[in-house]
Coordinates of C-alpha atoms in Angstrom, one line a residue:
X9 CA -47.4 23.8 20.6
X10 CA -47.8 23.8 24.4
X11 CA -47.9 21.3 27.3
X12 CA -50.9 22.1 29.1
X13 CA -51.6 21.0 32.8
X14 CA -55.4 20.9 33.6
X15 CA -56.7 21.2 37.0
X16 CA -60.4 20.6 37.4
X17 CA -61.6 20.2 41.0
X18 CA -59.4 17.5 42.4
X19 CA -58.4 16.0 39.0
X20 CA -55.0 16.8 37.4
X21 CA -54.2 15.9 33.9
X22 CA -51.9 16.8 31.0
X23 CA -52.4 17.3 27.3
X24 CA -50.8 18.8 24.2
X25 CA -52.3 22.4 23.6
X26 CA -51.6 25.7 21.8
X27 CA -53.3 27.5 19.0
X28 CA -51.2 25.9 16.6
X29 CA -52.4 22.5 17.6
X30 CA -56.2 23.3 17.0
X31 CA -55.5 25.4 14.0
X32 CA -53.4 22.7 12.2
X33 CA -56.0 20.0 12.9
X34 CA -58.6 22.2 11.5
X35 CA -56.5 22.9 8.3
X36 CA -55.7 19.2 8.0
X37 CA -59.3 18.7 7.0
X38 CA -58.6 20.7 3.8
X39 CA -55.2 19.7 2.8
X40 CA -51.6 19.2 4.0
X41 CA -50.8 21.1 7.4
X42 CA -47.2 21.8 8.8
X43 CA -46.6 23.0 12.2
X44 CA -43.2 24.7 13.1
X45 CA -42.8 24.7 16.9
X46 CA -40.1 24.8 19.7
X47 CA -40.3 21.9 22.2
X48 CA -38.0 21.1 25.1
X49 CA -36.9 17.8 26.5
X50 CA -39.8 18.0 29.1
X51 CA -42.4 17.6 26.4
X52 CA -44.2 14.3 26.5
X53 CA -43.6 13.0 23.0
X54 CA -46.5 10.3 23.2
X55 CA -48.8 13.4 23.0
X56 CA -48.0 13.6 19.4
X57 CA -48.6 10.2 18.2
X58 CA -52.2 10.9 17.0
X59 CA -51.3 14.5 15.9
X60 CA -48.6 13.5 13.5
X61 CA -50.8 11.1 11.7
X62 CA -52.6 14.2 10.5
X63 CA -50.1 16.9 10.6
X64 CA -46.4 17.2 9.4
X65 CA -44.4 18.5 12.4
X66 CA -41.2 20.7 12.3
X67 CA -39.6 20.7 15.8
X68 CA -36.8 23.3 16.7
X69 CA -35.0 22.7 20.0
X70 CA -35.6 24.8 23.1
X71 CA -34.5 24.6 26.7
X72 CA -38.0 24.4 27.8
X73 CA -41.6 23.9 26.3
X74 CA -44.2 26.5 26.8
X75 CA -46.2 25.1 29.6
X76 CA -49.5 26.4 31.0
X77 CA -51.5 25.5 34.2
X78 CA -55.2 25.9 33.5
X79 CA -57.2 25.9 36.5
X80 CA -61.1 25.5 35.6
X81 CA -63.5 27.4 37.5
X82 CA -66.3 26.0 35.3
X83 CA -66.7 24.7 31.9
X84 CA -65.8 28.0 30.1
X85 CA -63.8 29.9 32.8
X86 CA -60.4 29.2 33.6
X87 CA -57.3 30.7 35.2
X88 CA -54.1 30.6 33.2
X89 CA -50.5 30.5 34.8
X90 CA -47.4 30.4 32.6
X91 CA -44.9 27.8 34.2
X92 CA -42.4 27.7 31.3
X93 CA -41.7 29.4 27.9
X94 CA -40.1 28.2 24.9
X95 CA -37.5 30.3 23.3
X96 CA -38.5 32.6 20.4
X97 CA -38.7 31.4 16.9
X98 CA -35.9 33.5 15.0
X99 CA -36.1 34.7 11.4
X100 CA -33.3 32.4 10.3
X101 CA -35.1 29.3 11.7
X102 CA -38.2 29.9 9.5
X103 CA -38.6 27.5 6.5
X104 CA -39.0 28.8 2.9
X105 CA -42.4 30.4 3.0
X106 CA -43.2 30.3 -0.7
X107 CA -44.1 26.7 -0.6
X108 CA -47.1 27.4 1.6
X109 CA -50.4 28.7 0.4
X110 CA -51.2 30.1 3.8
X111 CA -49.0 31.0 7.0
X112 CA -51.1 31.1 10.2
X113 CA -49.1 32.4 13.3
X114 CA -50.4 31.3 16.7
X115 CA -48.2 32.5 19.4
X116 CA -49.4 32.1 22.9
X117 CA -46.6 33.3 25.1
X118 CA -44.7 36.0 22.9
X119 CA -42.6 33.2 21.1
X120 CA -42.7 35.3 17.8
X121 CA -40.6 38.3 17.9
X122 CA -41.3 41.6 15.8
X123 CA -38.5 40.7 13.5
X124 CA -39.9 37.4 12.8
X125 CA -43.4 38.7 12.3
X126 CA -42.1 41.0 9.6
X127 CA -40.6 38.1 7.7
X128 CA -43.9 36.2 8.0
X129 CA -45.9 39.3 6.6
X130 CA -44.2 38.6 3.3
X131 CA -46.4 35.7 2.9
X132 CA -50.3 35.4 3.1
X133 CA -50.3 35.8 6.8
X134 CA -53.2 35.1 9.4
X135 CA -52.2 36.0 12.8
X136 CA -53.8 35.5 16.2
X137 CA -53.2 38.5 18.5
X138 CA -53.3 36.6 21.9
X139 CA -49.6 35.7 22.1
X140 CA -48.3 38.9 21.1
X141 CA -50.0 40.9 23.9
X142 CA -50.1 38.5 26.9
X143 CA -48.2 39.6 29.9
X144 CA -47.2 37.3 32.8
X145 CA -46.4 39.6 35.9
X146 CA -49.2 38.1 38.0
X147 CA -51.1 35.4 36.2
X148 CA -52.0 36.3 32.5
X149 CA -53.0 39.6 31.5
X150 CA -53.2 41.9 28.5
X151 CA -50.5 44.5 27.5
X152 CA -50.6 47.0 24.8
X153 CA -49.3 46.7 21.2
X154 CA -48.5 49.4 18.6
X155 CA -50.9 49.0 15.6
X156 CA -48.2 49.6 13.1
X157 CA -46.7 46.1 14.3
X158 CA -49.9 44.6 12.6
X159 CA -49.4 46.5 9.3
X160 CA -49.3 44.0 6.4
X161 CA -51.2 41.2 8.2
X162 CA -53.8 39.8 5.9
X163 CA -56.3 38.3 8.5
X164 CA -56.0 39.2 12.3
X165 CA -58.0 37.4 15.1
X166 CA -58.6 38.5 18.7
X167 CA -61.2 37.9 21.2
X168 CA -63.1 40.7 22.9
X169 CA -60.6 40.9 25.9
X170 CA -57.4 40.7 23.8
X171 CA -58.5 43.5 21.4
X172 CA -58.2 46.0 24.4
X173 CA -54.5 45.8 23.7
X174 CA -55.2 48.4 21.1
X175 CA -57.4 50.6 23.5
X176 CA -61.2 50.8 23.4
X177 CA -63.2 48.9 20.8
X178 CA -63.7 52.2 18.9
X179 CA -60.0 52.9 18.8
X180 CA -59.2 49.2 18.0
X181 CA -61.4 49.3 15.0
X182 CA -60.0 52.6 13.8
X183 CA -56.5 51.4 14.1
X184 CA -57.2 48.1 12.4
X185 CA -58.9 49.7 9.3
X186 CA -55.5 51.0 8.1
X187 CA -53.4 48.2 9.0
X188 CA -55.0 44.8 8.2
X189 CA -57.2 43.6 5.3
X190 CA -59.5 41.5 7.6
X191 CA -59.9 41.7 11.4
X192 CA -62.1 39.1 13.4
X193 CA -63.2 40.0 16.8
X194 CA -64.8 37.2 18.6
X195 CA -66.8 36.9 21.8
X196 CA -67.8 33.3 22.2
X197 CA -71.3 32.6 21.3
X198 CA -72.1 36.3 21.5
X199 CA -72.2 38.9 18.6
X200 CA -68.8 39.3 17.1
X201 CA -67.1 42.0 14.9
X202 CA -65.6 41.7 11.7
X203 CA -63.7 44.4 9.5
X204 CA -62.8 44.0 5.8
X205 CA -61.2 46.8 3.9
X206 CA -62.5 49.5 6.2
X207 CA -66.2 48.1 6.4
X208 CA -67.4 46.9 9.7
X209 CA -69.8 44.0 10.2
X210 CA -71.5 42.2 13.2
X211 CA -71.9 38.4 13.0
X212 CA -74.1 36.2 15.2
X213 CA -72.5 32.6 15.6
X214 CA -74.9 29.6 15.6
X215 CA -76.1 28.6 19.1
X216 CA -74.7 25.2 20.3
X217 CA -74.4 23.4 23.5
X218 CA -70.6 24.0 24.5
X219 CA -69.0 22.0 27.4
X220 CA -65.4 23.1 26.4
X221 CA -64.7 26.2 24.5
X222 CA -60.7 25.4 24.3
X223 CA -59.5 25.8 20.7
X224 CA -62.5 27.7 19.4
X225 CA -60.6 30.9 18.3
X226 CA -58.0 28.9 16.8
X227 CA -60.3 26.8 14.8
X228 CA -62.2 29.8 13.8
X229 CA -59.1 31.9 12.4
X230 CA -58.0 28.5 10.6
X231 CA -61.2 28.0 8.9
X232 CA -61.9 31.5 8.0
X233 CA -58.4 31.9 6.6
X234 CA -58.8 28.8 4.4
X235 CA -62.3 29.7 3.3
X236 CA -61.4 33.5 2.6
X237 CA -58.9 32.1 -0.1
X238 CA -61.8 30.3 -1.9
X239 CA -65.0 32.5 -1.3
X240 CA -66.0 36.0 -0.9
X241 CA -66.0 37.6 2.5
X242 CA -69.4 37.0 3.7
X243 CA -69.8 33.5 2.7
X244 CA -66.3 32.8 4.2
X245 CA -67.4 34.2 7.5
X246 CA -70.7 32.4 7.6
X247 CA -69.0 29.0 6.9
X248 CA -66.1 29.5 9.2
X249 CA -68.6 30.3 12.1
X250 CA -70.6 27.1 11.2
X251 CA -67.3 24.9 11.1
X252 CA -66.4 26.2 14.6
X253 CA -69.9 25.7 16.0
X254 CA -69.6 22.1 14.9
X255 CA -66.2 21.6 16.3
X256 CA -67.4 22.9 19.6
X257 CA -70.5 20.7 19.6
X258 CA -68.7 17.6 18.8
X259 CA -65.0 18.4 20.0
X260 CA -63.6 16.8 16.9
X261 CA -63.5 17.7 13.1
X262 CA -65.2 14.6 11.8
X263 CA -68.1 16.3 9.9
X264 CA -68.8 17.0 6.3
X265 CA -69.2 20.2 4.3
X266 CA -72.6 19.4 3.8
X267 CA -73.2 19.8 7.6
X268 CA -71.2 22.9 7.7
X269 CA -73.2 24.4 4.9
X270 CA -76.4 23.6 6.6
X271 CA -75.0 25.1 9.9
X272 CA -74.1 28.2 8.0
X273 CA -77.6 29.1 7.3
X274 CA -77.9 29.8 11.0
X275 CA -75.4 32.6 10.9
X276 CA -76.5 36.1 10.6
X277 CA -74.2 39.1 9.4
X278 CA -75.0 42.7 9.1
X279 CA -73.0 45.7 8.1
X280 CA -72.9 48.4 10.9

């Protein structure tokens, strides 16, 4: 979890954030969700009052909390600046993984080491690439990652910018084919790319009115990871896109699976 400081014009506010926050809320609509995170004494505990009603929280101590300053240029564009970073989660700090049906790793500032990632791969692991490739020299940029570090990941998500950590899109696709079972490369409301066991697909999300896209990728990865355990690849991809679209439209998860199924009819997928 993160402490997010939002700047919109002259307005300044704070909230809880991070990929684990949105992914856990999404997963809590299907069953019991648990978040393992590191928080410092600087984290405003009142931010978690509502969150803990839906999600079990396992907090490890850290000198600082991962803190981002987000300066919004418009509704969908923002500049990120890392103000503080929590300590890495070490392998010996992980809970017993066998009691979980799904492990979803959402680092946002390199809080998961390569050694910890190797342990997580022993489970059914879905991984968001963003926190493994972010660099913080001047603002927030994208560094490189060795494709071999991803070998054994069940489901990988990255956006169209983050996937450049593996080189060109063509090189990234070639690298991922031999290392992960499923890869999801999202680009907002634009065409996305999905890979499964060597096959490449294009998918087209539903068009919805979006005022704030925060949490979209985290929700998409969580929804797909859950549905992929229950359904074949194509239906899971359609339903995950629909689930995410409804979240973006409403900024909450208070919708029914009937609504998700209806929205899924708007999703188009083609093999390329």
